[in-house]
C-alpha atoms as a PDB file:
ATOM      1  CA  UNK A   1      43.245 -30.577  25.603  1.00  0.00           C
ATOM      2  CA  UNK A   2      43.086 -33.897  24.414  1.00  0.00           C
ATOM      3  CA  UNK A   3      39.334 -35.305  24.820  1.00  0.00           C
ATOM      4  CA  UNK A   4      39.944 -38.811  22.821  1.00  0.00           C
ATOM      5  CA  UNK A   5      42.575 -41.061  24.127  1.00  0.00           C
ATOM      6  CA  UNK A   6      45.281 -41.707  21.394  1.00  0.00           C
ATOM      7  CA  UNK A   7      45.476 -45.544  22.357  1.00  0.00           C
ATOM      8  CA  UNK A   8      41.970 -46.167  21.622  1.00  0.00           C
ATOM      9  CA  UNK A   9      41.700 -48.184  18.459  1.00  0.00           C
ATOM     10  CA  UNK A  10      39.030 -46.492  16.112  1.00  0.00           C
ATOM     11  CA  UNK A  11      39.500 -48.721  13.179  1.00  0.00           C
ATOM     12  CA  UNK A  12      36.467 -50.306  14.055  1.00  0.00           C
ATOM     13  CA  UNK A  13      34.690 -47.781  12.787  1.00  0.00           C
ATOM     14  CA  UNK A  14      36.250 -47.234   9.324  1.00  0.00           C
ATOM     15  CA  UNK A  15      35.623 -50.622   8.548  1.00  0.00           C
ATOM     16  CA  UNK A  16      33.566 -51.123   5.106  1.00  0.00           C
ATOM     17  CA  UNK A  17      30.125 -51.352   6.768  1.00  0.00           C
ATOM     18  CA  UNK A  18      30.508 -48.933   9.530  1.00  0.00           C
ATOM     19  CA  UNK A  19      32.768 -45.663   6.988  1.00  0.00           C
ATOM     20  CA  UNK A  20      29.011 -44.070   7.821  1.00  0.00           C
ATOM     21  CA  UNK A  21      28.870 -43.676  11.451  1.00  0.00           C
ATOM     22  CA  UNK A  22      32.031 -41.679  12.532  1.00  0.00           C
ATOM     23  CA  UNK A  23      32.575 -38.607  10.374  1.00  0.00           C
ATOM     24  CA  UNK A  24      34.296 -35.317  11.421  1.00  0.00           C
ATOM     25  CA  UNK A  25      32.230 -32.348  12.424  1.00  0.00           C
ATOM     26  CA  UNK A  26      33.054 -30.532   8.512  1.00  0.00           C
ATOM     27  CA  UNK A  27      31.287 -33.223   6.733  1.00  0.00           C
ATOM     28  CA  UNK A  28      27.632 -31.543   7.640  1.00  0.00           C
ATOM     29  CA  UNK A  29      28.967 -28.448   7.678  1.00  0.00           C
ATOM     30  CA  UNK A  30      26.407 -27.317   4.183  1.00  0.00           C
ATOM     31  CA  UNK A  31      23.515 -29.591   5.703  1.00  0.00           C
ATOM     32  CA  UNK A  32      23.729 -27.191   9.123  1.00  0.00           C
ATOM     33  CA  UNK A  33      24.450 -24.204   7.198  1.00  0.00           C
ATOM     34  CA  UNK A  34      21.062 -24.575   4.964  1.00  0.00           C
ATOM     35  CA  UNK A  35      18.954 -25.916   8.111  1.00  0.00           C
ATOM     36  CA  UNK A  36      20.597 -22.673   9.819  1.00  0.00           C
ATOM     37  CA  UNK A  37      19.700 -20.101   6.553  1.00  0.00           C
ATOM     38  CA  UNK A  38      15.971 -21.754   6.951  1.00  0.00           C
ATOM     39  CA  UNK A  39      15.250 -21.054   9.971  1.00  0.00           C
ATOM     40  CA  UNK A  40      11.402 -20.242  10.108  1.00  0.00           C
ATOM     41  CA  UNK A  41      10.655 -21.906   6.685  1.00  0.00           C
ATOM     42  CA  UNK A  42       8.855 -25.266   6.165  1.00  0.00           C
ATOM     43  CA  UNK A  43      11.055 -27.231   4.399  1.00  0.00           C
ATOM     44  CA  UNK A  44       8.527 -30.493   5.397  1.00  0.00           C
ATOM     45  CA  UNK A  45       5.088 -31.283   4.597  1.00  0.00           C
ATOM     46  CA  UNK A  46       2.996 -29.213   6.941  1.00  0.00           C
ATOM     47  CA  UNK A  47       0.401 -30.562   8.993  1.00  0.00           C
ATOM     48  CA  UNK A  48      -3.229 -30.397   7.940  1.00  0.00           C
ATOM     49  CA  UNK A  49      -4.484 -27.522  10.605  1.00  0.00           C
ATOM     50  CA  UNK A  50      -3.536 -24.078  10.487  1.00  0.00           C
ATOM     51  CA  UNK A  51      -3.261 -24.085  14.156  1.00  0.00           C
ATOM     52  CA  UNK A  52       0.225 -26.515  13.347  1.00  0.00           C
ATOM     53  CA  UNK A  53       1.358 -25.378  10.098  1.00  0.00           C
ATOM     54  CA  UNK A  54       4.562 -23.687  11.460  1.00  0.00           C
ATOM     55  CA  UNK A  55       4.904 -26.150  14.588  1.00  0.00           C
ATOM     56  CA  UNK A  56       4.923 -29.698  13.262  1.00  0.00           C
ATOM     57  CA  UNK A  57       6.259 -30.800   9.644  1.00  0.00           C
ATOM     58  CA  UNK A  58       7.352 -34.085   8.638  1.00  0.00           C
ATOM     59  CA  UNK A  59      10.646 -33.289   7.143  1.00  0.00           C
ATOM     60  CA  UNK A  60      12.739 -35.503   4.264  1.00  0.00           C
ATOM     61  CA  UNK A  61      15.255 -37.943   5.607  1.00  0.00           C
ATOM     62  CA  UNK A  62      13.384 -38.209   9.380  1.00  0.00           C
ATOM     63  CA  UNK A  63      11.461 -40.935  10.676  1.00  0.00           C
ATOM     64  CA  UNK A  64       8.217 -39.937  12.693  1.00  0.00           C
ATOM     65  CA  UNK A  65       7.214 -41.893  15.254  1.00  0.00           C
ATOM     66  CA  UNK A  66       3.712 -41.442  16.560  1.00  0.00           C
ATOM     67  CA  UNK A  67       2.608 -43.545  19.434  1.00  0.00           C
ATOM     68  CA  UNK A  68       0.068 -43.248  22.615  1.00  0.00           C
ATOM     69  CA  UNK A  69      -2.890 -45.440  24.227  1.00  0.00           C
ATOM     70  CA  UNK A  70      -4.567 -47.905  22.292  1.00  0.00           C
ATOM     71  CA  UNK A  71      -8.199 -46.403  21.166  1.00  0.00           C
ATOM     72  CA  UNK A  72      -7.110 -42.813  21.607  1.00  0.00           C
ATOM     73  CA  UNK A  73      -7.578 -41.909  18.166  1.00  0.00           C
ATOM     74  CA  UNK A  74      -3.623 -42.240  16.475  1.00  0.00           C
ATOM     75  CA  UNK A  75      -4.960 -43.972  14.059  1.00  0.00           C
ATOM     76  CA  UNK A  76      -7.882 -41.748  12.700  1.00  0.00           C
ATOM     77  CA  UNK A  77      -6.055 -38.875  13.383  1.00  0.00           C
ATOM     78  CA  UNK A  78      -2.470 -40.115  11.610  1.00  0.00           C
ATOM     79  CA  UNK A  79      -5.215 -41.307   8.756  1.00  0.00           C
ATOM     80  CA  UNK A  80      -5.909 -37.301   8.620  1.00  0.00           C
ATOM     81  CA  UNK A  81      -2.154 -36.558   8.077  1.00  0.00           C
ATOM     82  CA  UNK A  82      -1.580 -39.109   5.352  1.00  0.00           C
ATOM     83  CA  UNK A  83      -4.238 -37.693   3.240  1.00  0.00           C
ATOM     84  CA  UNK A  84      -3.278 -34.634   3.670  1.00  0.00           C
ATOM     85  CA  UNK A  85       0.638 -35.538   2.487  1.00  0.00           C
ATOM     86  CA  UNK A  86      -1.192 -37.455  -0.861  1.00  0.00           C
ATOM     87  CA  UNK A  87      -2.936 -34.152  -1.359  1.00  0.00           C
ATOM     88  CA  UNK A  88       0.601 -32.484  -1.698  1.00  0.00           C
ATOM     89  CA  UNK A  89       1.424 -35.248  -4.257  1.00  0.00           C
ATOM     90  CA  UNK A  90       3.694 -37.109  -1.296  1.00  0.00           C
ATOM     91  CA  UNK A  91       3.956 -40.909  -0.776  1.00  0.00           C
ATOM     92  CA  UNK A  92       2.829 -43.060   2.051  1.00  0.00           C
ATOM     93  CA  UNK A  93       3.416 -46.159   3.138  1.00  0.00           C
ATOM     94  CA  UNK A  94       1.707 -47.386   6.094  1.00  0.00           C
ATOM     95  CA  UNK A  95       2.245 -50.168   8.239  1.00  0.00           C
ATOM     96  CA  UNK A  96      -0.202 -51.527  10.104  1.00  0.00           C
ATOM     97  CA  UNK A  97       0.326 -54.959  12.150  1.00  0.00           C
ATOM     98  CA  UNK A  98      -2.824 -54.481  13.823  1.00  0.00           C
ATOM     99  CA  UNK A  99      -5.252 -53.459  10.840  1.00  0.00           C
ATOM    100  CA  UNK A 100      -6.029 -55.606   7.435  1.00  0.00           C
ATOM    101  CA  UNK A 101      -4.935 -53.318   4.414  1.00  0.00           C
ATOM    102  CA  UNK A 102      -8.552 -53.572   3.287  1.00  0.00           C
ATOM    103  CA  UNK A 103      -9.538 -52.102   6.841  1.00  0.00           C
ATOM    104  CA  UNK A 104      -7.153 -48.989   6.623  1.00  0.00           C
ATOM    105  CA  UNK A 105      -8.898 -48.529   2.968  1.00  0.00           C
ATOM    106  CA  UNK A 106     -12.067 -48.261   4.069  1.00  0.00           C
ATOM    107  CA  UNK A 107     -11.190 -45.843   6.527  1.00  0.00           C
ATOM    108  CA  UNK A 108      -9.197 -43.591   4.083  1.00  0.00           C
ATOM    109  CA  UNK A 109     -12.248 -43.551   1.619  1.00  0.00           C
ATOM    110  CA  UNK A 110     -14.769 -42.348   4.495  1.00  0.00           C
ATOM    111  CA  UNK A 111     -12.388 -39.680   5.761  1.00  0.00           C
ATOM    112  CA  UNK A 112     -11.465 -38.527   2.179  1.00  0.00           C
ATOM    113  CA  UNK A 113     -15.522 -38.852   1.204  1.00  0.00           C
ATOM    114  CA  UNK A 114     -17.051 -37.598   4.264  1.00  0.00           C
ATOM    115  CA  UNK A 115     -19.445 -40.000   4.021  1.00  0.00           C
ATOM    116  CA  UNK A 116     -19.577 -43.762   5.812  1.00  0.00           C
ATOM    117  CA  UNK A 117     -20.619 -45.674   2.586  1.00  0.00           C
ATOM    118  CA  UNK A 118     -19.132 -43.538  -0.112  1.00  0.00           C
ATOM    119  CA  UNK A 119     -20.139 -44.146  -3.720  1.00  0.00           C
ATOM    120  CA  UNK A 120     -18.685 -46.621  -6.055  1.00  0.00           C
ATOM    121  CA  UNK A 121     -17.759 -43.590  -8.554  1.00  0.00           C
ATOM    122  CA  UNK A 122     -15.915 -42.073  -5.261  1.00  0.00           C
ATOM    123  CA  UNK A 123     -13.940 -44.997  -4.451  1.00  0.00           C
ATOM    124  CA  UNK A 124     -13.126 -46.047  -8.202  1.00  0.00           C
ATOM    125  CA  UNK A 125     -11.893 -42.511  -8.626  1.00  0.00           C
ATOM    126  CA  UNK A 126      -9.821 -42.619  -4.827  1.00  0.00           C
ATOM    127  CA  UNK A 127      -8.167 -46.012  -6.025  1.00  0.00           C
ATOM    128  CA  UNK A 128      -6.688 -44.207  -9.492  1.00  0.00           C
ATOM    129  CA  UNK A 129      -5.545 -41.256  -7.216  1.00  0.00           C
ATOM    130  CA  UNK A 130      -3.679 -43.261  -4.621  1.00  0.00           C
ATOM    131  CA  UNK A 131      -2.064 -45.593  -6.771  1.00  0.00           C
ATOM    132  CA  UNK A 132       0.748 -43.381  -7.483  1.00  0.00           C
ATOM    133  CA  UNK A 133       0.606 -41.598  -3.679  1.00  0.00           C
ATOM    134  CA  UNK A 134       0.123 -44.913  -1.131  1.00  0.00           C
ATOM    135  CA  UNK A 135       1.664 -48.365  -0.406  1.00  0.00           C
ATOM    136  CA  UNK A 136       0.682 -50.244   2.364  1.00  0.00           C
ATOM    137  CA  UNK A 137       2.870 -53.377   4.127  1.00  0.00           C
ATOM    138  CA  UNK A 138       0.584 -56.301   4.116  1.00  0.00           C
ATOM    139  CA  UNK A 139       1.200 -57.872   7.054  1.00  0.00           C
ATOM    140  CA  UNK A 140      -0.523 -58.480  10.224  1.00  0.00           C
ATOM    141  CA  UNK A 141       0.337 -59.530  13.384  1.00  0.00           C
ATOM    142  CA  UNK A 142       4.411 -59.871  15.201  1.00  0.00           C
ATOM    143  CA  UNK A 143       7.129 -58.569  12.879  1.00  0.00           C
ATOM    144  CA  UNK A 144      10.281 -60.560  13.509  1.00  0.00           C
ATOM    145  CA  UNK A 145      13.632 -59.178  13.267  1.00  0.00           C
ATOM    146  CA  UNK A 146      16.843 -60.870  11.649  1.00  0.00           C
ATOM    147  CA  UNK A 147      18.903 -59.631  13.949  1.00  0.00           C
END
């Protein structure tokens, strides 16, 4: 049974900038094989709650997208998972068009403190450990797109 019709030009996609979207089903034949030989082991950072360790990870290579009602508590609670992840020695980069980087900050030093006005020594200290663990976009307001 022939599924693809043989008159259909598919040089389109073997062009320089599109050799990456069309591959033949061998090419991830060792990716599926090692998801398939890990089956029930993290291979992502695990969430901070025991109650989701072995139901939600953030795995390498896959964009998480998080989204819901404004004032429902994304923020604070995504705030929770990004501290966690620096905790494991992972990077972060947030962007946040809606929130000044000084903003998102402050709220990582209460969460990580426990404390609304942490102390100076706290905050010196957070600053040397997420230099090497956290980036943030400094933008705010409408991101355009080139396209």
């Amino acid at each position: 049974m022939n599924l693809i019709d043989s008159n259909i030009d598919l040089s389109q996609f073997t062009e320089p900038e599109n050799v990456h979207q069309v591959r033949d089903a061998s090419r991830f034949k060792k990716r599926t094989l090692d998801i398939l030989n890990h089956k029930n082991q993290a291979i992502g950072v695990p969430m901070p709650w025991l109650k989701t360790r072995d139901l939600i990870e953030l795995r390498p290579g896959e964009l998480s997208i998080w989204s819901g009602y404004k004032g429902h508590g994304k923020s604070q609670f995504l705030s929770q998972v990004m501290l966690h992840c620096m905790r494991l020695n992972n990077r972060v980069l947030i962007l946040s068009p809606e929130f000044k980087p000084e903003e998102v900050l402050a709220r990582k030093c209460r969460q990580e403190s426990g404390s609304s006005r942490p102390p100076q020594v706290f905050v010196d200290d957070w600053f040397d450990y997420a230099s090497k663990r956290l980036w943030l976009f400094d933008h705010q307001g409408a991101l355009k797109s080139d396209n």
